[in-house]
Coordinates of C-alpha atoms and ligand atoms in Angstrom, one line a residue:
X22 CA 17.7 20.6 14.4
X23 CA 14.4 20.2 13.0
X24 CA 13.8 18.7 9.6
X25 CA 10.1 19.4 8.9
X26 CA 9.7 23.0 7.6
X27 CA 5.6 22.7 8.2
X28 CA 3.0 22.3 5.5
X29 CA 2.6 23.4 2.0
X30 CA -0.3 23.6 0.0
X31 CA 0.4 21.1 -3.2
X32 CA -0.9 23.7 -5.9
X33 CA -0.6 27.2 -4.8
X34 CA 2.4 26.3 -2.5
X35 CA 1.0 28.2 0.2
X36 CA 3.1 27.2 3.9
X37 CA 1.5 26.2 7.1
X38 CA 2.5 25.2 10.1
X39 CA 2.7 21.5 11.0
X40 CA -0.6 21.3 12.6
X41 CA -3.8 19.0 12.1
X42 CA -4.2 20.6 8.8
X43 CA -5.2 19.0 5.6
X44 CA -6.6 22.0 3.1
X45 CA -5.4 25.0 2.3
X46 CA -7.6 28.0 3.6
X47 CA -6.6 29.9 0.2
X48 CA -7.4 27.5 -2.8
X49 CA -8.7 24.4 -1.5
X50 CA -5.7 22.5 -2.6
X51 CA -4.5 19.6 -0.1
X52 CA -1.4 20.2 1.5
X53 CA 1.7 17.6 1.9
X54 CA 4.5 17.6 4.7
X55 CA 7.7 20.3 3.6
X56 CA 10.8 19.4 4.5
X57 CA 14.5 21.0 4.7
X58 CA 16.4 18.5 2.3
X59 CA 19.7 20.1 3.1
X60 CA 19.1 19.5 6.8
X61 CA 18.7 15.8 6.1
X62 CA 21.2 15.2 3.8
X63 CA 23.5 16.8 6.3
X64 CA 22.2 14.3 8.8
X65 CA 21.2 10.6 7.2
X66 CA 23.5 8.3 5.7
X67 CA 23.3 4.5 4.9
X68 CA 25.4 3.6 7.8
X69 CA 23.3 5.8 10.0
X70 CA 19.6 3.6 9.0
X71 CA 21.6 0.1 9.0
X72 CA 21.6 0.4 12.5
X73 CA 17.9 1.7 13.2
X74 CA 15.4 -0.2 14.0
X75 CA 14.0 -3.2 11.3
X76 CA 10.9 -1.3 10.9
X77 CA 9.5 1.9 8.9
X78 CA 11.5 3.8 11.9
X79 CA 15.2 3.1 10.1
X80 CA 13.2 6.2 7.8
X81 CA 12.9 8.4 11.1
X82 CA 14.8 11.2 9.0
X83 CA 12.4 11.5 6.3
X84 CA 9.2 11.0 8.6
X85 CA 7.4 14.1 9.5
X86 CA 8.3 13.4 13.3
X87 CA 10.9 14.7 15.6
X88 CA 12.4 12.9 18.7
X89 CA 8.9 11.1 20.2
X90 CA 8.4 7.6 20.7
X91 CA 6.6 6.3 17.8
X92 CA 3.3 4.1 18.2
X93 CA 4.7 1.4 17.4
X94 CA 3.7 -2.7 16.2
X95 CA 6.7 -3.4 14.2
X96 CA 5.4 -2.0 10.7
X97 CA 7.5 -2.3 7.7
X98 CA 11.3 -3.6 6.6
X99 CA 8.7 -6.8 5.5
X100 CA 10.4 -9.2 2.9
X101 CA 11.6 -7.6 -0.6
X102 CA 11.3 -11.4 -2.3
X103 CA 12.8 -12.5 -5.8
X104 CA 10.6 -14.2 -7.5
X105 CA 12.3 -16.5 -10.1
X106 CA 9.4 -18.8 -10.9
X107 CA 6.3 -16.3 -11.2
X108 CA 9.3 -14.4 -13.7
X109 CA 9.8 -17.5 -15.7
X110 CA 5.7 -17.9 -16.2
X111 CA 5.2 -14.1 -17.3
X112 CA 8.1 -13.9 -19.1
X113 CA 9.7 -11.4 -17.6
X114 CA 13.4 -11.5 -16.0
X115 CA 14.4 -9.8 -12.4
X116 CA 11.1 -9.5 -11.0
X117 CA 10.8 -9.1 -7.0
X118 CA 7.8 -8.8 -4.4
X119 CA 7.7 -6.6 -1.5
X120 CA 5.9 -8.9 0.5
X121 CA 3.6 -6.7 2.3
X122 CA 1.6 -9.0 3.7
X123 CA 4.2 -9.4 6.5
X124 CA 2.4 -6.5 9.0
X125 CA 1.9 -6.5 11.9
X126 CA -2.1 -6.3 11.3
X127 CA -1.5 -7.8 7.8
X128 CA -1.5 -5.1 5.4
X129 CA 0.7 -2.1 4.0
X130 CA -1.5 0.5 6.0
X131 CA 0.4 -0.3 9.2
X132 CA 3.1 1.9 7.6
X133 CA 0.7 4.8 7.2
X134 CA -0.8 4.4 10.6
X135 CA 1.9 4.2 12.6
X136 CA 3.3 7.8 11.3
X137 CA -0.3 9.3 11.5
X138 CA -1.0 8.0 15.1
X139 CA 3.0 8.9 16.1
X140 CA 2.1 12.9 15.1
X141 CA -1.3 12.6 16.3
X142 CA -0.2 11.6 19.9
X143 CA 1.9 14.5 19.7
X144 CA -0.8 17.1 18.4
X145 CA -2.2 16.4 21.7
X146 CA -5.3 14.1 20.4
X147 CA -6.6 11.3 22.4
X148 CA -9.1 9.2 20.0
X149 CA -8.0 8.4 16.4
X150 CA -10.7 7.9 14.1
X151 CA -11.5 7.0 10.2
X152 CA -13.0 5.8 7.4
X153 CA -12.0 2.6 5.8
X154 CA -12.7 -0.3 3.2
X155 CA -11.2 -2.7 6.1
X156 CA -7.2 -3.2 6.1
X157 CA -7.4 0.9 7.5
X158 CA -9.6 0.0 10.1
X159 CA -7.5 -2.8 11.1
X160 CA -4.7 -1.1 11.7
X161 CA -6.2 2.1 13.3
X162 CA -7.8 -0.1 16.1
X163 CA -4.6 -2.1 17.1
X164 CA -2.2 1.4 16.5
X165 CA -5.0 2.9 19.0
X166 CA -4.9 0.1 21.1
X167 CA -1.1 0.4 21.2
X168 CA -1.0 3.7 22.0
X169 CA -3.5 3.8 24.7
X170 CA -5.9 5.7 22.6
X171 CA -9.4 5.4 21.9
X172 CA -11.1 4.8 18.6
X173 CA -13.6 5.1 16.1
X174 CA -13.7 3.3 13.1
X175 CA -16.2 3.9 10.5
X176 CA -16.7 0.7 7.2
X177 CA -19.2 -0.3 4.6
X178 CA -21.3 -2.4 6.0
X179 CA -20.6 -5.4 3.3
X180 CA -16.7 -5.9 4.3
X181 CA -15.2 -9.0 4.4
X182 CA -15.9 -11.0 8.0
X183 CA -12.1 -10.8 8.5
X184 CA -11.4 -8.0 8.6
X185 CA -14.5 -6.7 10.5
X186 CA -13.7 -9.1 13.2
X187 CA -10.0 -8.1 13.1
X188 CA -11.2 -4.5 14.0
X189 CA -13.7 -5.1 16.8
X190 CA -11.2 -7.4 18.4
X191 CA -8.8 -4.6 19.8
X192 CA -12.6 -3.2 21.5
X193 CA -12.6 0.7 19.7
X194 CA -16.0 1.8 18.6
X195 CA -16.6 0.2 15.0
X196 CA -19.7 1.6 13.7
X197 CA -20.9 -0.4 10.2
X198 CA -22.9 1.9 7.9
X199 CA -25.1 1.0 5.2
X200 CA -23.1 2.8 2.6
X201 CA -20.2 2.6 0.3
X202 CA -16.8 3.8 1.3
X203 CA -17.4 7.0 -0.4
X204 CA -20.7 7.3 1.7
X205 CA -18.5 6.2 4.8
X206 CA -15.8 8.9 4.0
X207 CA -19.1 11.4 3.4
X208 CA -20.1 11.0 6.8
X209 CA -16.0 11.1 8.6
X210 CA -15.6 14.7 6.8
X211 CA -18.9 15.6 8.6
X212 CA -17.8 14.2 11.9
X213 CA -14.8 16.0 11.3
X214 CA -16.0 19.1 11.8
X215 CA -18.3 18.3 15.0
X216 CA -15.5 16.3 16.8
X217 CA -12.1 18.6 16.0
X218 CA -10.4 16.7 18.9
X219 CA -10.3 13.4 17.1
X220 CA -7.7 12.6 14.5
X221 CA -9.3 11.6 11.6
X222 CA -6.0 9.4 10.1
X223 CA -8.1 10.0 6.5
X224 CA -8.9 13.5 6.8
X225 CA -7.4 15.6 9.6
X226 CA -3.9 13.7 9.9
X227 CA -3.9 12.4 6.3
X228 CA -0.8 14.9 5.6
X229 CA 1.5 12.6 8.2
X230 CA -0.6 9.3 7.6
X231 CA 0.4 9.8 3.4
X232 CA 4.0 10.1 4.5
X233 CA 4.0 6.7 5.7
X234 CA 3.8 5.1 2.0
X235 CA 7.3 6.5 1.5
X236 CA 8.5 3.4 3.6
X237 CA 7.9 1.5 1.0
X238 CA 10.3 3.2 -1.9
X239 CA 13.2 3.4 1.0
X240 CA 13.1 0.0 1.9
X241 CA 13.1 -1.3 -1.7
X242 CA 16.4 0.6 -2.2
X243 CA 18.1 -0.3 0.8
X244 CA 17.0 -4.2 0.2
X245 CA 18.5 -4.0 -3.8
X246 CA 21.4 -2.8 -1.9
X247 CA 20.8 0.8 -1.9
X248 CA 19.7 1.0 -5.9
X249 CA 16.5 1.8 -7.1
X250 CA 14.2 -0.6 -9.5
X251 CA 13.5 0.6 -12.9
X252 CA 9.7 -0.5 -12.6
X253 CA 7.4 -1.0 -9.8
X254 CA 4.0 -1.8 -9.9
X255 CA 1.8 0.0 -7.3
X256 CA -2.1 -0.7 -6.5
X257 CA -4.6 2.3 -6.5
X258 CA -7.4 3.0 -4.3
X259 CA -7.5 6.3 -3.3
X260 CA -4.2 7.0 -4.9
X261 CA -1.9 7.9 -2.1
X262 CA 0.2 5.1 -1.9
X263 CA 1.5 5.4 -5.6
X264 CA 2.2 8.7 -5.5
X265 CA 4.0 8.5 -2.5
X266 CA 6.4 5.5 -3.1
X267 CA 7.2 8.1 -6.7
X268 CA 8.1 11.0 -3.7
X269 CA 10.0 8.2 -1.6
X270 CA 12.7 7.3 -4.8
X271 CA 12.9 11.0 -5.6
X272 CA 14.1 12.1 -2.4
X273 CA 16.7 9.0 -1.7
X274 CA 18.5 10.7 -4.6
X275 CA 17.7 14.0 -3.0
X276 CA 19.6 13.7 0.2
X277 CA 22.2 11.6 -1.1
X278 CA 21.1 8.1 -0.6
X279 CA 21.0 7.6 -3.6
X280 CA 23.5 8.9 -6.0
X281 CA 21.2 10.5 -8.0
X282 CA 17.1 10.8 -8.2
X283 CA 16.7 7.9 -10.3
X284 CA 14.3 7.5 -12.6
X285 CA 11.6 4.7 -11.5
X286 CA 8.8 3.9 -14.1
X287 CA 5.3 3.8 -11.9
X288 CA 2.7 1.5 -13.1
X289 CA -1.2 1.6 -11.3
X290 CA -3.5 -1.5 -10.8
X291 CA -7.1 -1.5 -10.4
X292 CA -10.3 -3.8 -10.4
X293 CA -11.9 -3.2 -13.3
X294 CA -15.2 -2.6 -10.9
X295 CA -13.6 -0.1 -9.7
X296 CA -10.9 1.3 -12.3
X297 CA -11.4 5.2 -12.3
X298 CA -7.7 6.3 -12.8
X299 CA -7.0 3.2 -15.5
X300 CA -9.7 4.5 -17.6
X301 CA -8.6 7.8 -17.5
X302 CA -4.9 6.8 -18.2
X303 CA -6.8 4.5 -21.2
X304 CA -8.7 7.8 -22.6
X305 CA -5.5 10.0 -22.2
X306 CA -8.0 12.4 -19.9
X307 CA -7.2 14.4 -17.1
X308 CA -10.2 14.4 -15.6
X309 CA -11.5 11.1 -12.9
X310 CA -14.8 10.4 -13.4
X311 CA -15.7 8.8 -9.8
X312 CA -17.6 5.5 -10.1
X313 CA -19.7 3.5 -8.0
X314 CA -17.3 0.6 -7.1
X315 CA -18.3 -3.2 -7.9
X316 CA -15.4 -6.0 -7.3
X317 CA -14.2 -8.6 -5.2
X318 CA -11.1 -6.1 -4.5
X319 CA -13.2 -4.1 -2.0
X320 CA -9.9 -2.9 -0.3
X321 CA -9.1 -0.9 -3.2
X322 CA -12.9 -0.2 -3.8
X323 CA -12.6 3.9 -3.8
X324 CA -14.8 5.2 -6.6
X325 CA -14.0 8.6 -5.9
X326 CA -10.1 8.6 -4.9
X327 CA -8.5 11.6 -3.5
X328 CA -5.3 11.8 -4.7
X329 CA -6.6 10.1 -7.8
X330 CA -5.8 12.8 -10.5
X331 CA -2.0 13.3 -8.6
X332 CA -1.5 9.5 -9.3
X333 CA -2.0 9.7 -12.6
X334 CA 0.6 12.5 -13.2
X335 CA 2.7 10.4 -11.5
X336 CA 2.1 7.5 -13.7
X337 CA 2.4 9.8 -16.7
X338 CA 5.9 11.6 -15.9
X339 CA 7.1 8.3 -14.7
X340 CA 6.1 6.9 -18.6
X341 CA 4.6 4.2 -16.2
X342 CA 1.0 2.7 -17.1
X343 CA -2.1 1.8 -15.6
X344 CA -4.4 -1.1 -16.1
X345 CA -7.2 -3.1 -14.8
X346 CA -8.3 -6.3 -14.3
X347 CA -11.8 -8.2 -13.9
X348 CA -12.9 -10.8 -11.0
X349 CA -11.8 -13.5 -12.5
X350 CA -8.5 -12.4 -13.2
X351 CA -8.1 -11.1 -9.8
X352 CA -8.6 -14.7 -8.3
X353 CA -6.1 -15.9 -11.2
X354 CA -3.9 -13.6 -9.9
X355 CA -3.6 -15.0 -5.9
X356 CA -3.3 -17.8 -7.2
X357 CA -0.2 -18.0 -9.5
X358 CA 1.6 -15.7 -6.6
X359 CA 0.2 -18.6 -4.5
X360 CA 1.2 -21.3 -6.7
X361 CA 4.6 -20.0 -8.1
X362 CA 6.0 -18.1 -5.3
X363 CA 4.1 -19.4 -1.7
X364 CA 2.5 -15.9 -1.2
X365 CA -1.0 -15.6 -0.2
X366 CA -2.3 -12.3 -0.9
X367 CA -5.6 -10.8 -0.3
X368 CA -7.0 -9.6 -3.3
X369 CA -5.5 -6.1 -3.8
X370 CA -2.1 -8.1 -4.1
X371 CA -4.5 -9.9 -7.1
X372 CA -5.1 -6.9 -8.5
X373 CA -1.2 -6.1 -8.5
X374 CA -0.1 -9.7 -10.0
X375 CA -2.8 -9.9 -13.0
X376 CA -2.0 -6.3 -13.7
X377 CA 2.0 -7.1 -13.6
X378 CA 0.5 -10.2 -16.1
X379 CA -1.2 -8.1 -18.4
X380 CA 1.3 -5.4 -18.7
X381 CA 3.9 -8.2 -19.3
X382 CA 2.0 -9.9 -21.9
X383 CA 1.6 -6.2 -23.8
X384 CA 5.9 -5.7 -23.4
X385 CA 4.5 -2.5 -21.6
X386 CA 6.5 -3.9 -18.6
X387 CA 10.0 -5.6 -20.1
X388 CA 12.1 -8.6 -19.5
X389 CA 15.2 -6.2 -19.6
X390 CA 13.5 -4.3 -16.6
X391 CA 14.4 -4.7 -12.6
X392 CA 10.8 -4.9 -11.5
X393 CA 9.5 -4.8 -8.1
X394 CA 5.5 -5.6 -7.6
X395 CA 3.7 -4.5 -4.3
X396 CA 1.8 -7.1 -2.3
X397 CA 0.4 -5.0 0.0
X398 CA -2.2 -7.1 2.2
X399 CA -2.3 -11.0 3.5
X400 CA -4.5 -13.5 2.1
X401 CA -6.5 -14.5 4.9
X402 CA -8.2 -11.4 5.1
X403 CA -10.4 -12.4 2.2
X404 CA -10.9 -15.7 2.2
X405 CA -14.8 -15.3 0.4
X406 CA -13.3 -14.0 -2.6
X407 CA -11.4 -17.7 -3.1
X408 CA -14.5 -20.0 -2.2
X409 CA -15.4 -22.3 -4.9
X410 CA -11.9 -21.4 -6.6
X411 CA -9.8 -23.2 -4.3
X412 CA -10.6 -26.4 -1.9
X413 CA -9.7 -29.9 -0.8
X414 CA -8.1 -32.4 -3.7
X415 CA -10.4 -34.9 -2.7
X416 CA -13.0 -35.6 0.9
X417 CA -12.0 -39.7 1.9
X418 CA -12.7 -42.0 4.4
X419 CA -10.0 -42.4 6.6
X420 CA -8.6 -45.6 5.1
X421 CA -6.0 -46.6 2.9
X422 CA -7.9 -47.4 0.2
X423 CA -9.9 -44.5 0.0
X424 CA -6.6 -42.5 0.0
X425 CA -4.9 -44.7 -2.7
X426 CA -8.3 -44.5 -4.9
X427 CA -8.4 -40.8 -4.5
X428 CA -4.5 -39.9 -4.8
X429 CA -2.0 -40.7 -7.3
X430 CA 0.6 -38.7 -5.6
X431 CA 3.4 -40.7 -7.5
X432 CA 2.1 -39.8 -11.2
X433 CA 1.1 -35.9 -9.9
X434 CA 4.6 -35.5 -9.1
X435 CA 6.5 -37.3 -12.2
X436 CA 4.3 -35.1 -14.3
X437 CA 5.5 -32.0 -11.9
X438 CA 9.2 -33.6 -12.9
X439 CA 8.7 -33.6 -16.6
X440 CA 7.1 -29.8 -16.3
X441 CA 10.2 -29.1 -14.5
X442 CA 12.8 -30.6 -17.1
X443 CA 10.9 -28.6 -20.0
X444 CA 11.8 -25.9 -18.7
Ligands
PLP515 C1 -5.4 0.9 1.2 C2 -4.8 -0.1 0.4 C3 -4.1 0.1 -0.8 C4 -4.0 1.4 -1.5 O1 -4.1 2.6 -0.8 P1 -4.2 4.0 -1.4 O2 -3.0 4.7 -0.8 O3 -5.5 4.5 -0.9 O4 -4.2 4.1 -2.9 C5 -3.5 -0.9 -1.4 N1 -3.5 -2.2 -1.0 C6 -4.2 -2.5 0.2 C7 -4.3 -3.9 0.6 C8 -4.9 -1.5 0.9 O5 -5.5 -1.8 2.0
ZN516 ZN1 -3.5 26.5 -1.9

């Protein structure tokens, strides 16, 4: 039985067949995987994914992938935490993470990758290529690895040392161009068409690559005990991700995972160097004027996002919102999750905490609300952003003395005590 119906265009609805596709020959539209809902209802159950795997492959059913062997690291079913104490400082009441950071290469693209380079190794293609601002790239060069693949991976040439080191490491081709991402992703679309047998996971395979963000809306409903959270907070760069975890909840209540398609409130974060879809929400416009991206957040630094304009229908027919945030804020952001909860994001998951702050403090997101924020990369991929915001206590001699002189450990944590007892 096969689940996957082929491809359809997303605004003239035009089909195609499940190919290495990603615009329709008719209208220019992009096209998204189809599927045969009655097939899989027929077919999945609860029972049926508690005994799959612990990864993003429990979700077989509603990948775009039949019976093959998935290239696979272990991507997804990360930690789904409550988070009692960063609640109590925002004021907010059931507030959970989805710990992200958890991947195998650190970040939430390991979902994505692992679905595009699964379909890709089935099209036939032997090199997997793309584009990235750094957590991509990451992950497309230790999937290829995997797989026993070859790859090329394109980035700004200004990324963070992390995660350029954590690309060359699995020893693909990473070629650093003196560009922007949207400069970088100029140039893939133009490789694209002079080397058809690579699988561009940003262009070509982008259809199955998208799929993978579903992950994220399954696994949050099975980990709240198969119920879905009325709010969740979603980072945007090029948009994909938001408006796939909205497609993920609506079609648990499609096949019957859910008892019905619930209704899930979708709220976007962005840097404010970088905040295309957040001041188009702000201006009530439907048009996203592309930018050219300045912020610390340079994971989510797309000035010209993709599925930018489906996101924000998404965020509007979800009565969700969208803000931004500055720098600053951003770094206040790791921080508290840091400080209150023991999770050290990178800065996207910054972006995602000082927005859930901010649409807190407005009531925009509300204490009567089951809210689920997305931390989708680790911490140590930018350390730069945190230098001179974070450091030592003190730098002492190794003596006694020097210790007792620079630490007063006993008063620091009486006055933790009495913060405690306030409470
Ligand atoms: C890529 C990325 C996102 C957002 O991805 P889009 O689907 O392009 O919007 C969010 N967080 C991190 C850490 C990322 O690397
Ligand atoms: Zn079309």
């Amino acid at each position: 039985m096969d689940h996957v119906t082929g491809l359809r265009c997303r605004e003239c609805g035009r089909a195609f067949p499940a190919e290495a596709l990603h615009v329709c020959d008719y209208c220019f539209g992009p096209l998204e995987v189809a599927y045969d809902y009655e097939a899989i209802a027929a077919r999945t159950s609860r029972e049926r994914i508690a005994e799959g795997p612990r990864s993003i492959w429990r979700y077989r059913d509603l990948l775009p992938v039949h019976d093959e062997a998935p290239v696979d690291l272990g991507a997804g079913f990360t930690p789904l935490v409550r988070a009692e104490r960063l609640a109590a400082e925002l004021g907010l009441g059931e507030l959970w993470i989805k710990d992200d950071t958890a991947n195998p290469t650190g970040s939430f693209k390991d979902r994505v990758v692992s679905v595009a380079l699964t379909k890709a190794r089935q099209l036939g293609f032997k090199v997997a290529a793309c584009a990235s601002t750094g957590n991509l790239a990451n992950s497309v060069a230790a999937h290829a690895a995997r797989a026993g693949m070859a790859s090329v991976v394109l980035i700004p040439h200004d990324l963070e040392a992390a995660k350029v080191m954590m690309t060359a490491v699995y020893g693909g081709t990473l070629v650093s161009v003196e560009g922007n991402y949207d400069d970088v992703n100029r140039l893939c679309a133009e490789l694209t068409s002079e080397h058809p047998s690579w699988a561009f996971v940003n262009v070509n395979v982008r259809t199955y690559y998208a799929e993978g963000s579903k992950t994220l809306a399954f696994e949050v409903a099975e980990q709240l005990g198969w119920q879905a959270p009325d709010h969740v907070v979603v980072p945007i760069a090029s948009g994909s991700q938001l408006v796939k975890v909205a497609k993920g909840f609506a079609e648990l209540g499609r096949v019957g995972l859910l008892d019905e398609v619930p209704e899930v409130r979708i709220s976007g974060a962005q840097a404010q160097g970088c905040s295309p879809v957040a001041t188009a929400f702000a201006e009530g416009s439907d048009v996203i004027r592309p930018v050219k991206p300045k912020t610390i957040a340079k994971s989510l630094s797309i000035g010209n996002p993709a599925d930018g304009w489906y996101a924000l229908s998404a965020i509007r027919s979800s009565g969700g919102s969208c803000a931004s945030v500055t720098d600053d804020e951003v770094l206040e952001g790791i921080k508290l999750l840091a400080r209150t909860e023991g999770i050290f994001a990178e800065t996207a998951g910054g972006v995602t905490i000082a927005t859930l702050a901010k649409l807190a403090a407005q009531g925009t997101i509300r204490r009567d609300e089951r809210v689920v924020a997305l931390v989708t990369g680790h911490g140590l991929k930018t350390v730069e952003a945190l230098a001179g915001s974070v450091g030592p206590t003190a730098t002492i001699a190794p003596t006694l003395d020097a210790f007792d002189a620079a630490v007063q450990l006993e008063g620091d944590l009486q006055a933790t005590y009495k913060q405690e007892s306030h409470r």
